[in-house]
Amino acid sequence: MTIEKTQEFFKVFCFIFFLISSAKADQAGGWNRFRGPHGSGVAVGCQPPVRVGKDCEAWRVPIPQGLSSPVLSESQIFLTAVKEGELMTIALDKQSGQELWRRFAPVEATEKVHRAASQASSTVLVDEQYIIVYFGSYGLLCYDHDGNEVWKKAVPTPQTLYGMASSPIGFGEMVIMVLDDDRNLSGSKLSRSKVVAYEKATGKEAWKTARPFSRSGWSTPIIWNHKTGSDLVVLGDGRLNGYDPKTGEGKWHTTGFSRETIAVPVANRDHVFASSSRRGGDGDAETNPRPFWDAILPFDKNKNGKIERSEMKVPFTFPFRPELPVDHPGFGFPMPVDLKKREERVDWILSWFDKNKDQAWSEEEFMKGFKDKPGKPLLVAVRPGGSGNVTETHASWSVNRNIPEIPSPLLHDGIIYLIRAGGVLAATDAQNGEIIYRNRISSLGGQCTASPVYANGHLYLVASHGVISVVATGRKFREIHSYDLGEESETTPAIDRNSIYIRTQKHLISFRKSK
């Protein structure tokens, strides 16, 4: 064989090896972590049904409650749940929905979480060998695909505002966790927050990097493969950080985000895109006070057009998210039940708008006195290659409109899609940040906590009250279909070759395209 033929053979061999390796990686579960491949929400080459509904429902099985999203291997589905204080990992058969095994975390007490949260919020990580699970109440657990325990590692529960929600991600032979914490280091005003890598096979710590300027956050990191290498990207309290995923060494950061960061960044080879709303959920730089006034008017019991001191008692709640029902735990700022504390609270909130000191808010006082909360909503595009603070040097563009509080952005074919509470879908040009369209989807009114997912030219959007809307991608808004699931749904769906899996309050449902 000549040198030229040998070289050509070697090239072909390498190419075939690459294809086989890629296929194996996909088989391990293309949707193998929170939001699927690379945390993107994008399922390439998959064709789930577009007209989701009873006709294509393959199965619906009862499951205990939890807010983790389903993840997939070639033949199984994995999720976590909580029931009567017990934290569990559940494996189901993809074809039938039959439960294959259930394993319990060795916890004595579960962490305290917000009423809208869950002790089973973090999504499972799966690869060809391991199932890796994180519970804030315990730490990390590793199983094989048959449910046999490989290792477990207790991790002190970080103190957070609402409960832990960040999920583990994989990088080579490591699993990476962001453990941001409101507690301070001993004798310091700096935070105990950190990002830690563990060996997948053993659970031993591979590296650890302090995050002393970060407090509790709820975003899950991504690995950004860009033009000059790979970065571990972590969105946290007030800033976006880039680290070397091999060593944990800090590389760059950019600021401007709010105190409460939840969404997962998305990326292409040219930019990483990260978003956070203003604290409390405001998605626009300038807030319209009208919906807030309209939301508190039901507390005007004597119908005189004012909110009087006597009306500021339980169940009075000042709205943070006026698009939600008043009994929703995320609606706003309730009054204390304790009489003394309630009177102190009333003194405080009356002072916000009661300019004439008549112990009441008029509409005019409210509308004139309403001020935006601190911080600003932000979506920013960051270029690779920077070091240190790159806020002024590597941000290609930023926008302060249409920013969701909980759902993550989705990037596909040069367009960033953002779904906000109230069912407002915005499409933004990833090249320059220009808004392409902004449409309200009437069927998705109210809260949206599930992140959008994509397959075969369509976005799948799930509202918390249990309606799924299917929207065509592209520069023109076009809703194709909507369907009522019959139960509330607050988690991000998973997608494989011909199915979409949706977790509702009490069930896991498979909708499958017929062959």
Coordinates of C-alpha atoms in Angstrom, one line a residue:
M1 CA 0.0 0.0 0.0
T2 CA 1.4 3.4 -1.0
I3 CA 1.8 6.3 1.5
E4 CA -1.0 8.2 -0.1
K5 CA -3.4 5.2 0.2
T6 CA -2.3 4.6 3.8
Q7 CA -3.1 8.2 4.6
E8 CA -6.5 8.1 2.8
F9 CA -7.3 4.8 4.7
F10 CA -6.4 6.4 8.0
K11 CA -8.7 9.4 7.3
V12 CA -11.6 7.2 6.4
F13 CA -11.0 5.0 9.5
C14 CA -10.9 8.1 11.7
F15 CA -14.1 9.4 10.2
I16 CA -15.9 6.1 10.7
F17 CA -14.7 5.9 14.3
F18 CA -16.0 9.4 14.8
L19 CA -19.4 8.5 13.5
I20 CA -19.6 5.4 15.7
S21 CA -18.5 7.3 18.7
S22 CA -21.1 10.0 18.1
A23 CA -23.8 7.4 17.6
K24 CA -22.8 5.8 20.9
A25 CA -22.9 9.1 22.6
D26 CA -26.4 9.8 21.2
Q27 CA -27.5 6.3 22.2
A28 CA -26.4 7.0 25.8
G29 CA -29.3 9.4 25.8
G30 CA -29.3 12.4 23.6
W31 CA -31.7 13.8 26.2
N32 CA -29.4 12.8 29.0
R33 CA -29.4 15.9 31.2
F34 CA -31.6 18.9 32.1
R35 CA -32.8 20.4 28.7
G36 CA -31.2 17.6 26.7
P37 CA -28.1 17.9 24.5
H38 CA -25.7 20.5 26.0
G39 CA -28.7 22.0 27.9
S40 CA -29.9 23.4 24.6
G41 CA -33.5 22.1 24.5
V42 CA -32.9 21.1 20.9
A43 CA -33.5 17.6 19.6
V44 CA -31.9 17.3 16.2
G45 CA -33.2 14.6 13.9
C46 CA -36.2 13.8 16.1
Q47 CA -39.8 13.7 15.0
P48 CA -42.3 13.7 17.9
P49 CA -45.9 14.4 17.0
V50 CA -46.8 17.9 16.2
R51 CA -50.5 17.6 17.0
V52 CA -50.0 16.4 20.5
G53 CA -53.3 14.9 21.9
K54 CA -55.2 11.8 22.9
D55 CA -54.8 10.2 19.5
C56 CA -51.1 9.9 19.9
E57 CA -50.9 9.3 23.6
A58 CA -48.8 6.1 23.9
W59 CA -49.2 5.8 27.6
R60 CA -49.9 7.8 30.8
V61 CA -48.6 6.4 34.1
P62 CA -49.0 7.8 37.7
I63 CA -45.8 9.0 39.4
P64 CA -45.2 10.8 42.7
Q65 CA -44.8 14.5 42.7
G66 CA -41.6 16.4 41.9
L67 CA -40.2 19.2 39.7
S68 CA -37.3 17.4 38.0
S69 CA -37.6 16.8 34.3
P70 CA -37.4 13.4 32.7
V71 CA -34.2 12.3 31.0
L72 CA -33.6 9.4 28.6
S73 CA -31.3 6.5 27.8
E74 CA -31.8 4.3 24.8
S75 CA -34.5 2.3 26.5
Q76 CA -35.3 4.0 29.9
I77 CA -36.6 7.2 31.4
F78 CA -35.3 8.5 34.7
L79 CA -36.7 11.1 37.1
T80 CA -36.8 12.0 40.8
A81 CA -39.8 12.4 43.1
V82 CA -40.7 13.0 46.7
K83 CA -43.5 11.4 48.7
E84 CA -44.2 11.7 52.4
G85 CA -40.6 12.9 53.0
E86 CA -39.0 10.1 51.0
L87 CA -36.8 11.1 48.1
M88 CA -36.6 8.6 45.2
T89 CA -35.1 8.0 41.8
I90 CA -37.4 6.1 39.4
A91 CA -36.6 4.3 36.2
L92 CA -39.3 3.5 33.7
D93 CA -39.4 1.6 30.4
K94 CA -39.7 4.0 27.4
Q95 CA -41.8 1.8 25.3
S96 CA -44.5 1.0 27.9
G97 CA -44.1 3.4 30.8
Q98 CA -43.8 0.4 33.2
E99 CA -41.7 1.2 36.3
L100 CA -38.5 -0.8 36.3
W101 CA -37.0 0.2 39.6
R102 CA -37.2 2.8 42.4
R103 CA -34.4 3.7 44.8
F104 CA -34.5 5.9 47.9
A105 CA -32.0 8.5 49.1
P106 CA -30.7 7.9 52.7
V107 CA -32.1 11.2 54.2
E108 CA -33.2 11.8 57.7
A109 CA -34.8 15.2 57.1
T110 CA -35.6 17.0 53.9
E111 CA -34.5 20.6 53.2
K112 CA -37.0 23.4 53.7
V113 CA -38.2 24.7 50.3
H114 CA -40.6 27.4 49.1
R115 CA -44.3 26.4 48.6
A116 CA -43.8 26.6 44.8
A117 CA -40.6 24.4 44.9
S118 CA -39.9 20.8 45.6
Q119 CA -37.2 18.7 47.4
A120 CA -37.0 16.8 44.1
S121 CA -36.2 19.6 41.7
S122 CA -32.8 18.7 40.3
T123 CA -32.8 16.7 37.1
V124 CA -30.9 13.4 36.7
L125 CA -27.7 13.0 34.6
V126 CA -27.3 9.8 32.6
D127 CA -24.6 8.3 30.4
E128 CA -23.8 4.8 29.0
Q129 CA -22.8 3.5 32.5
Y130 CA -24.2 5.7 35.2
I131 CA -27.3 7.4 36.6
I132 CA -26.2 10.4 38.7
V133 CA -28.7 12.0 41.0
Y134 CA -28.6 15.1 43.2
F135 CA -30.9 15.9 46.1
G136 CA -30.3 19.1 48.1
S137 CA -31.3 17.2 51.2
Y138 CA -28.5 14.6 50.8
G139 CA -26.0 15.1 48.0
L140 CA -25.0 12.8 45.1
L141 CA -26.0 9.2 44.4
C142 CA -24.8 7.1 41.5
Y143 CA -26.5 4.0 40.1
D144 CA -26.0 1.7 37.2
H145 CA -28.8 1.3 34.7
D146 CA -30.2 -1.6 36.6
G147 CA -30.5 0.5 39.8
N148 CA -27.5 -0.9 41.6
E149 CA -25.8 1.7 43.8
V150 CA -22.3 2.5 42.6
W151 CA -21.4 5.2 45.1
K152 CA -23.0 7.9 47.2
K153 CA -21.6 11.1 48.5
A154 CA -23.2 13.2 51.2
V155 CA -22.9 17.0 50.4
P156 CA -23.9 19.6 53.0
T157 CA -27.2 21.3 51.9
P158 CA -26.6 24.8 50.7
Q159 CA -28.8 27.5 52.2
T160 CA -30.9 29.0 49.5
L161 CA -34.0 31.3 49.2
Y162 CA -36.3 28.7 47.7
G163 CA -34.5 25.3 47.8
M164 CA -31.9 23.6 45.6
A165 CA -32.7 23.2 41.9
S166 CA -29.4 23.2 39.9
S167 CA -28.7 19.9 38.2
P168 CA -25.5 17.9 37.6
I169 CA -23.9 17.9 34.2
G170 CA -21.2 15.7 32.6
F171 CA -17.8 16.6 31.2
G172 CA -15.8 13.6 30.1
E173 CA -15.3 11.3 33.1
M174 CA -16.4 14.0 35.5
V175 CA -19.8 15.2 36.9
I176 CA -20.0 18.9 37.8
M177 CA -22.3 20.5 40.4
V178 CA -22.8 24.2 41.2
L179 CA -23.4 24.5 45.0
D180 CA -24.2 28.2 45.5
D181 CA -24.9 29.1 49.1
D182 CA -26.3 32.0 51.1
R183 CA -24.1 31.1 54.1
N184 CA -20.8 32.9 54.6
L185 CA -17.4 31.3 55.1
S186 CA -16.4 31.1 58.7
G187 CA -15.2 34.5 59.9
S188 CA -15.8 36.1 56.5
K189 CA -18.5 38.1 54.6
L190 CA -17.7 36.0 51.5
S191 CA -20.0 33.2 50.5
R192 CA -19.5 29.4 50.8
S193 CA -20.6 29.0 47.2
K194 CA -18.5 26.7 45.0
V195 CA -18.5 24.6 41.8
V196 CA -17.2 21.1 42.2
A197 CA -16.2 18.3 39.8
Y198 CA -16.4 14.7 40.9
E199 CA -15.2 11.5 39.2
K200 CA -18.1 9.7 37.7
A201 CA -16.8 6.3 38.5
T202 CA -16.0 6.9 42.2
G203 CA -17.6 10.1 43.4
K204 CA -14.1 11.4 44.5
E205 CA -13.6 15.1 44.2
A206 CA -11.6 16.0 41.0
W207 CA -11.4 19.8 41.6
K208 CA -13.2 22.5 43.5
T209 CA -13.4 26.2 42.8
A210 CA -14.8 28.8 45.3
R211 CA -17.4 31.3 44.1
P212 CA -17.1 33.8 47.0
F213 CA -19.2 36.5 45.4
S214 CA -22.2 34.3 44.5
R215 CA -25.2 33.6 46.6
S216 CA -28.0 31.0 46.0
G217 CA -29.0 30.5 42.4
W218 CA -31.0 28.0 40.4
S219 CA -29.4 27.8 37.0
T220 CA -27.7 24.7 35.6
P221 CA -24.3 25.1 33.9
I222 CA -23.4 24.2 30.4
I223 CA -20.2 23.3 28.5
W224 CA -19.7 25.9 25.8
N225 CA -17.7 24.5 22.8
H226 CA -16.6 27.6 20.9
K227 CA -14.0 28.6 18.3
T228 CA -11.1 28.6 20.7
G229 CA -11.9 25.8 23.1
S230 CA -14.4 24.8 25.8
D231 CA -15.6 26.7 28.8
L232 CA -17.8 25.6 31.7
V233 CA -20.4 28.5 31.9
V234 CA -22.2 29.1 35.2
L235 CA -24.9 31.7 35.5
G236 CA -25.3 32.8 39.1
D237 CA -26.1 35.7 41.4
G238 CA -25.4 38.9 39.5
R239 CA -22.8 37.4 37.1
L240 CA -22.0 34.9 34.4
N241 CA -18.7 33.0 34.9
G242 CA -16.5 31.0 32.6
Y243 CA -14.2 28.3 33.9
D244 CA -11.8 25.7 32.5
P245 CA -13.9 22.5 32.8
K246 CA -10.8 20.4 33.1
T247 CA -9.3 22.2 36.1
G248 CA -12.0 24.6 37.4
E249 CA -9.7 27.6 36.9
G250 CA -11.7 30.8 36.5
K251 CA -11.3 32.4 33.1
W252 CA -13.8 35.3 32.7
H253 CA -17.0 36.8 34.0
T254 CA -19.6 39.4 33.0
T255 CA -22.0 41.3 35.3
G256 CA -25.4 42.9 35.1
F257 CA -27.7 40.0 36.0
S258 CA -30.2 40.0 38.8
R259 CA -30.0 38.5 42.3
E260 CA -32.2 35.6 41.2
T261 CA -30.8 33.6 38.2
I262 CA -32.7 30.5 37.0
A263 CA -32.4 30.1 33.3
V264 CA -29.8 27.8 31.6
P265 CA -27.5 29.6 29.1
V266 CA -27.4 28.5 25.5
A267 CA -24.6 28.8 23.0
N268 CA -23.2 28.4 19.5
R269 CA -19.6 28.6 18.5
D270 CA -19.6 32.4 18.3
H271 CA -21.5 33.4 21.5
V272 CA -23.0 32.2 24.7
F273 CA -26.4 33.7 25.5
A274 CA -27.6 34.1 29.1
S275 CA -30.7 35.7 30.6
S276 CA -32.3 36.7 33.9
S277 CA -35.4 38.7 34.7
R278 CA -35.5 41.4 37.3
R279 CA -36.0 40.0 40.8
G280 CA -39.7 39.2 41.1
G281 CA -40.1 38.3 37.5
D282 CA -40.3 41.6 35.6
G283 CA -39.1 41.0 32.1
D284 CA -39.0 44.6 30.7
A285 CA -36.7 47.4 31.7
E286 CA -39.7 49.7 32.3
T287 CA -42.6 48.1 34.2
N288 CA -46.2 49.0 33.5
P289 CA -47.9 49.6 36.9
R290 CA -51.4 49.0 35.5
P291 CA -51.4 45.2 35.9
F292 CA -50.2 45.5 39.5
W293 CA -53.0 47.9 40.4
D294 CA -55.6 45.7 38.7
A295 CA -54.2 42.7 40.6
I296 CA -54.8 44.3 44.0
L297 CA -58.2 45.8 43.3
P298 CA -60.0 42.6 44.4
F299 CA -58.8 43.5 47.9
D300 CA -60.9 46.8 47.7
K301 CA -63.7 45.3 49.7
N302 CA -65.8 48.4 50.1
K303 CA -65.4 49.2 46.4
N304 CA -64.4 52.8 46.9
G305 CA -61.5 52.6 44.4
K306 CA -58.8 52.7 47.2
I307 CA -56.9 50.1 49.1
E308 CA -57.3 51.1 52.7
R309 CA -55.3 50.1 55.8
S310 CA -58.3 48.1 57.1
E311 CA -58.2 46.0 53.8
M312 CA -54.5 45.2 54.2
K313 CA -55.1 42.1 56.3
V314 CA -54.9 38.4 55.5
P315 CA -55.3 37.4 52.7
F316 CA -54.0 40.7 51.3
T317 CA -51.0 40.1 49.1
F318 CA -48.9 42.7 47.2
P319 CA -48.4 41.3 43.7
F320 CA -44.9 40.6 42.3
R321 CA -46.3 38.6 39.4
P322 CA -49.7 40.0 38.6
E323 CA -50.3 37.6 35.8
L324 CA -50.7 34.7 38.3
P325 CA -53.8 33.7 40.3
V326 CA -53.8 35.4 43.7
D327 CA -53.7 32.1 45.5
H328 CA -50.5 31.0 43.6
P329 CA -47.5 30.8 45.9
G330 CA -45.5 33.0 43.5
F331 CA -48.2 35.7 43.2
G332 CA -46.7 38.1 45.7
F333 CA -45.9 39.3 49.2
P334 CA -48.4 38.0 51.7
M335 CA -49.2 39.6 55.1
P336 CA -47.9 37.9 58.3
V337 CA -50.5 36.1 60.3
D338 CA -49.0 37.5 63.6
L339 CA -50.9 40.7 64.4
K340 CA -47.8 42.7 65.6
K341 CA -45.8 41.7 62.5
R342 CA -48.7 42.4 60.3
E343 CA -49.2 46.0 61.6
E344 CA -45.4 46.6 61.1
R345 CA -45.7 45.3 57.6
V346 CA -48.7 47.5 56.9
D347 CA -46.9 50.6 58.2
W348 CA -44.1 49.8 55.8
I349 CA -46.0 49.1 52.6
L350 CA -48.5 52.0 53.2
S351 CA -45.5 54.3 53.1
W352 CA -44.7 53.2 49.5
F353 CA -47.6 55.1 47.9
D354 CA -49.6 56.9 50.6
K355 CA -48.4 60.4 49.9
N356 CA -51.4 62.3 51.5
K357 CA -51.2 60.2 54.7
D358 CA -54.8 59.2 54.6
Q359 CA -54.0 55.5 55.4
A360 CA -54.9 54.4 51.9
W361 CA -53.6 54.0 48.4
S362 CA -55.5 55.8 45.6
E363 CA -55.1 54.7 42.0
E364 CA -53.4 58.0 41.2
E365 CA -50.9 57.6 44.1
F366 CA -50.2 54.0 43.1
M367 CA -49.6 54.8 39.4
K368 CA -47.4 57.8 40.1
G369 CA -45.4 56.2 43.0
F370 CA -44.8 52.8 41.4
K371 CA -41.1 52.2 40.8
D372 CA -39.2 49.5 39.1
K373 CA -37.6 47.0 41.5
P374 CA -33.8 47.0 41.7
G375 CA -31.7 45.5 38.9
K376 CA -32.8 45.0 35.3
P377 CA -33.9 42.2 33.1
L378 CA -31.0 41.1 30.8
L379 CA -30.3 38.9 27.8
V380 CA -26.6 39.2 26.7
A381 CA -24.5 37.7 24.0
V382 CA -20.8 37.1 25.0
R383 CA -18.0 36.3 22.7
P384 CA -15.3 33.8 23.6
G385 CA -11.6 34.5 24.2
G386 CA -11.8 37.0 27.1
S387 CA -10.2 37.0 30.5
G388 CA -11.2 38.7 33.7
N389 CA -14.1 41.0 33.6
V390 CA -15.4 41.0 30.0
T391 CA -18.6 43.0 30.6
E392 CA -17.3 45.9 28.5
T393 CA -15.0 44.1 26.1
H394 CA -16.8 40.9 25.0
A395 CA -20.5 41.6 25.0
S396 CA -21.7 41.8 21.4
W397 CA -25.2 43.0 22.4
S398 CA -27.7 43.0 25.2
V399 CA -31.4 43.6 25.5
N400 CA -33.7 44.4 28.4
R401 CA -37.1 43.3 27.1
N402 CA -39.1 40.1 26.9
I403 CA -36.9 38.3 29.5
P404 CA -38.5 35.3 31.3
E405 CA -38.1 34.6 35.0
I406 CA -37.9 30.8 35.0
P407 CA -37.9 29.4 31.4
S408 CA -34.5 29.2 29.6
P409 CA -33.9 30.6 26.2
L410 CA -33.9 28.3 23.2
L411 CA -31.5 29.0 20.2
H412 CA -32.2 27.5 16.8
D413 CA -31.2 28.6 13.3
G414 CA -30.0 32.0 14.4
I415 CA -33.1 32.9 16.5
I416 CA -33.4 33.0 20.3
Y417 CA -36.9 32.1 21.5
L418 CA -38.1 33.3 25.0
I419 CA -41.4 32.3 26.6
R420 CA -42.6 34.5 29.5
A421 CA -45.3 34.2 32.1
G422 CA -48.5 35.3 30.6
G423 CA -47.8 33.3 27.5
V424 CA -45.7 36.0 25.7
L425 CA -43.4 34.4 23.2
A426 CA -40.5 36.6 21.8
A427 CA -38.1 35.8 18.9
T428 CA -34.8 37.6 19.0
D429 CA -32.1 37.7 16.3
A430 CA -29.0 36.0 17.8
Q431 CA -26.7 38.0 15.5
N432 CA -27.7 41.5 16.7
G433 CA -30.4 41.2 19.5
E434 CA -33.1 42.7 17.4
I435 CA -36.6 41.6 18.3
I436 CA -38.2 39.7 15.4
Y437 CA -41.6 39.3 16.9
R438 CA -43.4 39.3 20.2
N439 CA -46.8 37.5 20.5
R440 CA -49.1 36.5 23.3
I441 CA -50.3 32.9 23.1
S442 CA -53.8 33.1 24.6
S443 CA -53.8 29.4 25.6
L444 CA -50.6 29.8 27.7
G445 CA -51.8 32.6 29.9
G446 CA -50.6 32.5 33.5
Q447 CA -47.3 31.1 34.8
C448 CA -44.8 29.3 32.5
T449 CA -42.0 27.4 34.3
A450 CA -41.2 24.8 31.7
S451 CA -38.4 25.8 29.2
P452 CA -39.2 25.5 25.5
V453 CA -38.0 22.5 23.6
Y454 CA -37.5 22.1 19.8
A455 CA -37.8 19.3 17.3
N456 CA -38.5 19.0 13.5
G457 CA -39.2 22.7 12.9
H458 CA -41.4 23.3 16.0
L459 CA -41.3 24.7 19.5
Y460 CA -43.1 22.8 22.2
L461 CA -44.3 25.2 25.0
V462 CA -45.9 24.1 28.2
A463 CA -47.8 26.4 30.5
S464 CA -48.0 25.6 34.2
H465 CA -51.8 25.2 34.1
G466 CA -51.3 22.2 31.8
V467 CA -51.7 23.4 28.2
I468 CA -49.1 22.6 25.5
S469 CA -48.7 24.9 22.5
V470 CA -46.8 23.9 19.3
V471 CA -45.4 26.9 17.4
A472 CA -43.6 26.8 14.0
T473 CA -40.0 28.1 14.2
G474 CA -38.9 31.0 11.9
R475 CA -39.2 34.7 11.6
K476 CA -43.0 34.8 11.5
F477 CA -45.1 33.7 14.5
R478 CA -47.4 30.8 13.7
E479 CA -49.1 28.6 16.3
I480 CA -49.9 25.2 14.9
H481 CA -51.7 23.4 17.7
S482 CA -52.6 23.5 21.4
Y483 CA -53.8 20.8 23.8
D484 CA -55.0 20.6 27.4
L485 CA -53.0 17.9 29.3
G486 CA -55.7 17.8 32.0
E487 CA -53.2 18.5 34.8
E488 CA -50.8 21.2 35.9
S489 CA -47.3 20.8 34.4
E490 CA -44.2 22.7 35.5
T491 CA -41.3 20.7 34.1
T492 CA -39.5 20.8 30.8
P493 CA -40.4 17.9 28.4
A494 CA -37.9 15.4 27.0
I495 CA -37.8 14.3 23.4
D496 CA -36.4 11.3 21.5
R497 CA -36.7 9.9 17.9
N498 CA -40.5 9.9 17.8
S499 CA -41.9 10.8 21.2
I500 CA -42.2 13.7 23.6
Y501 CA -42.4 12.9 27.3
I502 CA -44.3 15.4 29.6
R503 CA -44.4 15.3 33.4
T504 CA -47.6 16.6 34.9
Q505 CA -48.5 17.0 38.5
K506 CA -49.4 13.3 38.9
H507 CA -48.4 11.5 35.7
L508 CA -45.7 11.0 33.1
I509 CA -47.2 11.0 29.6
S510 CA -45.7 9.7 26.4
F511 CA -47.0 11.2 23.1
R512 CA -45.6 9.1 20.2
K513 CA -45.7 9.6 16.5
S514 CA -47.0 6.6 14.7
K515 CA -44.6 5.0 12.2

